[in-house]
Short mmCIF file of C-alpha atoms in Angstrom, two decimals:
data_model
loop_
_atom_site.label_atom_id
_atom_site.label_comp_id
_atom_site.label_asym_id
_atom_site.label_seq_id
_atom_site.Cartn_x
_atom_site.Cartn_y
_atom_site.Cartn_z
CA MET A 1 8.78 13.43 4.41
CA ILE A 2 6.20 10.90 4.64
CA LYS A 3 3.04 11.32 6.84
CA ILE A 4 0.45 8.33 7.85
CA PHE A 5 -2.56 9.01 9.36
CA GLN A 6 -6.83 8.21 9.41
CA THR A 7 -9.72 10.55 9.60
CA GLY A 8 -10.39 12.24 12.59
CA GLN A 9 -6.79 12.02 14.16
CA ALA A 10 -5.89 14.71 16.41
CA GLY A 11 -3.64 17.07 14.53
CA SER A 12 -4.07 15.49 10.98
CA THR A 13 -6.77 17.71 9.84
CA LYS A 14 -4.94 20.19 7.69
CA TYR A 15 -3.45 17.22 5.79
CA LEU A 16 -6.65 15.57 5.37
CA PHE A 17 -8.03 18.69 3.44
CA ASP A 18 -4.72 19.01 1.74
CA MET A 19 -5.20 15.68 0.50
CA HIS A 20 -8.65 15.50 -0.73
CA LYS A 21 -7.99 19.03 -2.53
CA VAL A 22 -4.78 17.42 -4.15
CA ARG A 23 -6.77 14.22 -5.26
CA THR A 24 -9.29 16.76 -6.71
CA LYS A 25 -6.38 18.14 -8.94
CA ILE A 26 -5.00 14.73 -9.79
CA PHE A 27 -7.98 12.80 -10.50
CA ARG A 28 -10.74 15.01 -11.83
CA ASP A 29 -8.63 17.80 -13.23
CA ARG A 30 -5.67 15.89 -14.74
CA MET A 31 -6.97 12.38 -15.15
CA LYS A 32 -10.51 13.69 -16.08
CA TRP A 33 -11.89 10.85 -13.95
CA ASP A 34 -15.49 11.01 -13.09
CA VAL A 35 -15.08 11.61 -9.34
CA HIS A 36 -17.17 13.15 -6.55
CA VAL A 37 -16.00 16.58 -5.56
CA ASN A 38 -17.99 18.37 -2.98
CA ASP A 39 -18.39 22.12 -2.55
CA MET A 40 -15.07 22.73 -0.67
CA GLU A 41 -13.30 21.09 -3.86
CA LEU A 42 -12.58 17.79 -1.79
CA GLU A 43 -12.64 14.42 -3.82
CA VAL A 44 -14.13 12.06 -1.50
CA ASP A 45 -15.73 8.66 -2.30
CA GLU A 46 -17.50 5.83 -0.27
CA TYR A 47 -14.00 4.20 0.62
CA ASP A 48 -12.68 7.16 2.46
CA LEU A 49 -13.95 5.62 5.61
CA PRO A 50 -13.06 6.24 9.50
CA ASN A 51 -10.75 3.26 9.03
CA THR A 52 -9.10 4.19 5.76
CA VAL A 53 -5.42 5.06 6.20
CA TYR A 54 -3.54 7.61 4.09
CA ILE A 55 -0.12 7.46 3.11
CA LEU A 56 1.22 11.19 2.11
CA SER A 57 4.39 12.49 0.75
CA LEU A 58 4.77 15.89 1.93
CA ASP A 59 7.22 18.39 0.40
CA GLU A 60 9.53 20.96 2.54
CA ASN A 61 6.81 23.33 3.06
CA GLU A 62 4.57 20.35 4.32
CA LYS A 63 2.25 20.30 1.38
CA VAL A 64 0.83 17.11 0.07
CA THR A 65 2.70 16.05 -3.27
CA GLY A 66 1.99 12.14 -3.05
CA THR A 67 -0.95 10.44 -2.00
CA TRP A 68 -1.89 6.54 -1.43
CA ARG A 69 -5.20 5.35 0.17
CA PHE A 70 -5.13 1.92 2.14
CA LEU A 71 -7.83 -0.22 3.42
CA THR A 72 -7.72 -3.99 4.78
CA THR A 73 -9.55 -6.17 2.59
CA SER A 74 -11.90 -6.96 5.36
CA GLU A 75 -13.14 -3.23 4.65
CA PRO A 76 -15.35 -2.53 1.54
CA SER A 77 -13.05 -3.26 -1.56
CA MET A 78 -13.30 -1.01 -4.75
CA ILE A 79 -12.19 -3.82 -6.56
CA GLU A 80 -14.98 -6.17 -5.71
CA ASN A 81 -17.47 -3.57 -5.79
CA ILE A 82 -16.79 -1.64 -8.87
CA TRP A 83 -14.61 -4.35 -10.84
CA PRO A 84 -15.50 -7.80 -9.88
CA GLN A 85 -14.19 -8.93 -13.28
CA TYR A 86 -10.85 -9.01 -11.82
CA LEU A 87 -11.71 -11.42 -9.11
CA ASP A 88 -12.10 -14.41 -11.53
CA THR A 89 -8.49 -14.73 -12.13
CA LEU A 90 -7.03 -13.03 -8.91
CA PRO A 91 -9.44 -13.51 -6.06
CA ILE A 92 -8.83 -10.97 -3.16
CA PRO A 93 -9.58 -12.78 0.46
CA LYS A 94 -11.33 -10.78 3.22
CA SER A 95 -8.72 -10.43 5.63
CA GLY A 96 -7.43 -7.95 8.60
CA THR A 97 -4.28 -8.82 7.37
CA MET A 98 -4.08 -8.03 3.72
CA CYS A 99 -4.86 -4.59 2.24
CA GLU A 100 -5.99 -3.15 -0.99
CA THR A 101 -4.60 0.25 -2.19
CA SER A 102 -5.89 2.96 -4.24
CA ARG A 103 -5.78 7.02 -5.35
CA PHE A 104 -2.20 6.56 -5.74
CA GLY A 105 -0.75 9.85 -7.33
CA VAL A 106 1.65 12.26 -7.24
CA TYR A 107 1.41 16.17 -7.63
CA SER A 108 3.81 18.68 -8.58
CA GLU A 109 3.10 22.43 -9.58
CA ASN A 110 6.67 22.70 -10.92
CA GLU A 111 6.74 24.02 -14.56
CA SER A 112 9.93 21.74 -15.63
CA ILE A 113 8.98 18.48 -17.04
CA CYS A 114 12.18 17.20 -15.99
CA GLU A 115 11.70 18.50 -12.53
CA ARG A 116 8.29 17.15 -12.16
CA LYS A 117 9.43 13.78 -13.58
CA LYS A 118 12.12 14.00 -10.75
CA THR A 119 9.83 14.53 -8.23
CA VAL A 120 7.37 11.71 -9.20
CA ASN A 121 10.01 9.36 -9.27
CA ALA A 122 11.15 10.31 -5.81
CA VAL A 123 7.87 10.60 -4.16
CA THR A 124 6.46 7.10 -5.73
CA ALA A 125 9.84 5.52 -4.33
CA GLU A 126 9.29 6.81 -0.97
CA MET A 127 5.71 5.90 -0.61
CA ILE A 128 6.25 2.52 -1.71
CA VAL A 129 9.21 1.88 0.85
CA ALA A 130 7.13 3.60 3.45
CA LEU A 131 3.99 1.30 2.60
CA ILE A 132 5.92 -1.90 2.39
CA LYS A 133 7.64 -0.98 5.93
CA VAL A 134 4.22 0.08 7.62
CA CYS A 135 2.96 -3.36 6.15
CA ILE A 136 5.97 -5.44 7.62
CA MET A 137 5.37 -3.79 10.96
CA CYS A 138 1.59 -4.13 10.93
CA GLY A 139 1.67 -7.96 9.95
CA ILE A 140 -0.16 -7.04 6.31
CA THR A 141 1.10 -9.76 4.41
CA ASP A 142 -0.49 -8.99 0.97
CA MET A 143 -1.19 -5.92 -1.11
CA PHE A 144 -3.81 -5.85 -4.04
CA THR A 145 -3.85 -2.94 -6.42
CA LEU A 146 -5.43 -2.18 -9.91
CA TYR A 147 -3.07 -0.39 -12.64
CA ASP A 148 -2.50 0.38 -16.27
CA ILE A 149 0.07 -2.00 -17.62
CA LYS A 150 1.96 0.91 -18.73
CA ILE A 151 2.80 1.15 -15.06
CA LYS A 152 4.31 -2.37 -15.08
CA LYS A 153 7.68 -1.26 -16.71
CA LEU A 154 8.11 1.50 -13.97
CA LEU A 155 7.33 -0.79 -11.30
CA ASP A 156 9.77 -3.62 -12.61
CA LYS A 157 12.32 -1.10 -13.04
CA ILE A 158 12.43 -0.32 -9.23
CA GLY A 159 11.81 -3.82 -8.14
CA PHE A 160 8.36 -3.80 -7.01
CA THR A 161 7.29 -6.85 -8.50
CA PRO A 162 3.87 -8.58 -7.72
CA ILE A 163 3.75 -12.19 -7.06
CA GLU A 164 0.47 -12.66 -8.87
CA THR A 165 -1.60 -10.75 -11.34
CA SER A 166 -5.09 -11.16 -12.87
CA GLU A 167 -5.63 -11.55 -16.51
CA ILE A 168 -5.71 -8.11 -18.41
CA ILE A 169 -9.04 -6.52 -18.71
CA ASN A 170 -9.98 -3.20 -21.12
CA LEU A 171 -11.17 -0.62 -18.53
CA GLU A 172 -12.09 2.35 -20.54
CA GLY A 173 -9.97 1.90 -23.08
CA LYS A 174 -7.18 0.97 -21.28
CA ALA A 175 -5.20 -2.13 -20.72
CA THR A 176 -5.26 -2.93 -16.98
CA LEU A 177 -4.80 -5.67 -14.35
CA THR A 178 -4.92 -6.12 -10.78
CA ALA A 179 -2.03 -7.58 -9.03
CA ARG A 180 -0.95 -9.06 -5.68
CA PHE A 181 2.50 -7.84 -3.86
CA LYS A 182 3.94 -9.79 -0.98
CA MET A 183 4.85 -7.19 1.65
CA ASP A 184 8.02 -8.78 3.08
CA GLN A 185 11.45 -7.96 3.99
CA ALA A 186 12.67 -9.41 0.31
CA LEU A 187 10.35 -7.11 -1.64
CA LEU A 188 11.41 -4.14 0.57
CA ASP A 189 15.12 -5.05 -0.07
CA ALA A 190 14.61 -5.40 -3.82
CA VAL A 191 12.77 -2.12 -3.93
CA GLN A 192 15.52 -0.36 -1.86
CA LYS A 193 18.39 -1.89 -3.90
CA HIS A 194 17.04 0.08 -7.00
CA VAL A 195 15.49 3.35 -5.36
CA ASN A 196 18.39 3.67 -2.58
CA ILE A 197 16.25 5.45 -0.34
CA ASP A 198 15.00 4.78 3.23
CA VAL A 199 12.14 6.18 5.17
CA LEU A 200 11.95 6.18 8.88
CA ILE A 201 8.70 4.57 10.10
CA THR A 202 8.23 4.35 13.82
CA PRO A 203 5.28 2.95 16.04
CA ASN A 204 4.67 6.42 17.20
CA VAL A 205 3.79 7.82 13.63
CA LEU A 206 0.95 5.09 13.10
CA PRO A 207 -2.54 6.14 13.34
CA PRO A 208 -4.58 4.31 15.67
CA VAL A 209 -5.90 1.71 13.30
CA LEU A 210 -2.46 0.63 12.26
CA LEU A 211 -0.93 0.73 15.66
CA GLU A 212 -3.35 -1.83 16.92
CA LYS A 213 -2.33 -3.89 14.38
CA PHE A 214 1.58 -3.35 15.00
CA LEU A 215 0.65 -4.31 18.82
CA GLU A 216 -1.41 -7.38 17.74
CA ASN A 217 1.62 -8.26 15.31
CA GLN A 218 4.08 -7.63 18.17
CA ASN A 219 2.10 -10.16 20.36
CA GLU A 220 1.95 -13.02 17.71
CA GLU A 221 5.71 -12.66 17.24
CA LYS A 222 6.31 -12.93 20.84
CA ALA A 223 3.98 -16.05 21.11
CA VAL A 224 5.81 -17.78 18.00
CA ARG A 225 9.31 -16.81 19.49
CA TYR A 226 8.21 -18.39 23.06
CA ALA A 227 6.37 -21.42 21.74
CA MET B 1 -17.43 28.24 20.36
CA PRO B 2 -18.26 29.70 16.62
CA ASN B 3 -22.26 29.13 16.24
CA GLU B 4 -21.35 27.24 13.00
CA ILE B 5 -19.99 24.10 14.80
CA PRO B 6 -23.06 22.91 16.77
CA GLU B 7 -25.12 23.66 13.83
CA GLU B 8 -22.79 21.71 11.52
CA TYR B 9 -22.47 18.97 14.12
CA LEU B 10 -26.08 18.55 14.69
CA PHE B 11 -26.87 18.42 10.75
CA THR B 12 -24.02 16.03 10.18
CA LYS B 13 -25.51 13.63 12.81
CA ASN B 14 -28.75 13.98 11.27
CA MET B 15 -27.35 13.24 8.07
CA ILE B 16 -25.69 10.15 9.49
CA SER B 17 -28.55 8.71 10.80
CA ASN B 18 -30.39 8.70 7.70
CA ILE B 19 -27.62 7.13 5.49
CA SER B 20 -29.52 4.79 3.13
CA ASP B 21 -27.22 4.95 0.08
CA LYS B 22 -23.68 5.42 -1.39
CA GLU B 23 -24.38 8.94 -2.31
CA GLU B 24 -25.61 9.75 1.22
CA LEU B 25 -22.45 7.99 2.56
CA ILE B 26 -20.42 9.94 0.47
CA GLN B 27 -21.95 13.11 1.47
CA CYS B 28 -21.73 12.22 4.93
CA LEU B 29 -17.95 11.86 4.83
CA GLY B 30 -17.30 14.73 3.33
CA LYS B 31 -19.34 16.87 5.87
CA VAL B 32 -17.54 14.72 8.82
CA ILE B 33 -14.12 16.16 7.12
CA THR B 34 -15.75 19.65 6.83
CA LEU B 35 -16.82 19.77 10.76
CA LEU B 36 -13.34 18.50 11.71
CA GLY B 37 -11.78 21.40 9.66
CA LEU B 38 -13.97 23.92 11.05
CA ILE B 39 -13.19 22.53 14.88
CA ASP B 40 -9.54 22.12 14.21
CA SER B 41 -9.22 25.46 12.77
CA SER B 42 -11.12 27.32 15.52
CA CYS B 43 -8.95 25.34 18.08
CA GLN B 44 -5.87 26.67 16.35
CA SER B 45 -7.19 30.17 16.68
CA ARG B 46 -7.88 29.69 20.45
CA GLU B 47 -11.46 31.22 20.70
CA TRP B 48 -12.86 28.20 22.86
CA ASP B 49 -10.13 26.03 24.47
CA THR B 50 -12.02 24.65 27.12
CA GLU B 51 -15.20 23.27 25.25
CA ALA B 52 -12.57 22.26 22.06
CA SER B 53 -11.70 18.82 23.16
CA VAL B 54 -15.31 17.71 24.12
CA VAL B 55 -16.57 19.13 20.74
CA ARG B 56 -13.91 17.43 18.99
CA SER B 57 -14.57 13.83 20.61
CA SER B 58 -18.19 14.41 19.49
CA ALA B 59 -17.21 15.09 16.11
CA VAL B 60 -14.94 12.01 16.02
CA GLU B 61 -17.79 10.14 17.66
CA LEU B 62 -19.76 10.57 14.21
CA LEU B 63 -16.59 8.73 12.71
CA ASP B 64 -17.47 5.71 15.05
CA LEU B 65 -21.06 5.98 13.80
CA VAL B 66 -19.99 5.97 10.00
CA GLN B 67 -17.89 2.96 10.53
CA LYS B 68 -20.30 1.02 12.39
CA LEU B 69 -22.92 1.61 9.94
CA VAL B 70 -20.20 0.36 7.07
CA GLU B 71 -19.67 -2.46 9.24
CA LYS B 72 -23.13 -3.37 9.67
CA LYS B 73 -23.78 -3.11 5.79
CA LEU B 74 -20.65 -5.37 5.05
CA LEU B 75 -22.29 -8.00 7.66
CA GLU B 76 -25.62 -7.77 5.87
CA ALA B 77 -24.19 -8.13 2.53
CA ALA B 78 -21.86 -11.17 3.54
#
């Protein structure tokens, strides 16, 4: 099940806590990243802002298994602030209709490697489909993100292919790049053809910051239709 | 209302008004999340229904303060 929310949204605090705790387990404990973890064991950084949107995948007990963070590029950008070297070959325009995603991770406590792999694949597919749908609904045209090139094969396999990438840069011993994805129906069709899943996203599940964009997008579409 | 909530609220509000760098911003964001957690878990236990929505709104206003601060910093940097 997909849950989309922003900090402070009524009824979402338990997911907010669970998400920050899961991020501690994924990024500090498993990936060994040097991240800020506070005394409540919550991994929080300066991009967890009030306007930040979180796309979560929840299991049958409503526990967070997948997390993905989303900020429009008009908000502070991790790539620009921390790794500006990628911008030389792939600039990121400041825009309220483009986004940057980060902190993608899947967490499973299943001891079987086979079951964990299944969870990772299912949750990844679910979150990608949800993100593309949200972007289409809200008029977000492009998504930028940074990843290890080892992920490229997996993304190609599920049809989630960027339209543009930066040069490959060695980041802490890993070959990485930033990529730009065109968030449109063609990309959604390509992914769904491979993963064969659908996620129902309706306006009432959008957090305020995205609902506003959805309504603006609706008005713009109407204006174009009647022009 | 549990005593710790007004204390945490005032402490967090004061922290926000004194943010001057990235580290302090991160601490404040963590504090607001903690405050929301305290409020929401107390609301669920129905200890103080009548005050809950007012206090929660105040905590959400702290988020607005943080957002405005970040936007101001962004404008200054542009």
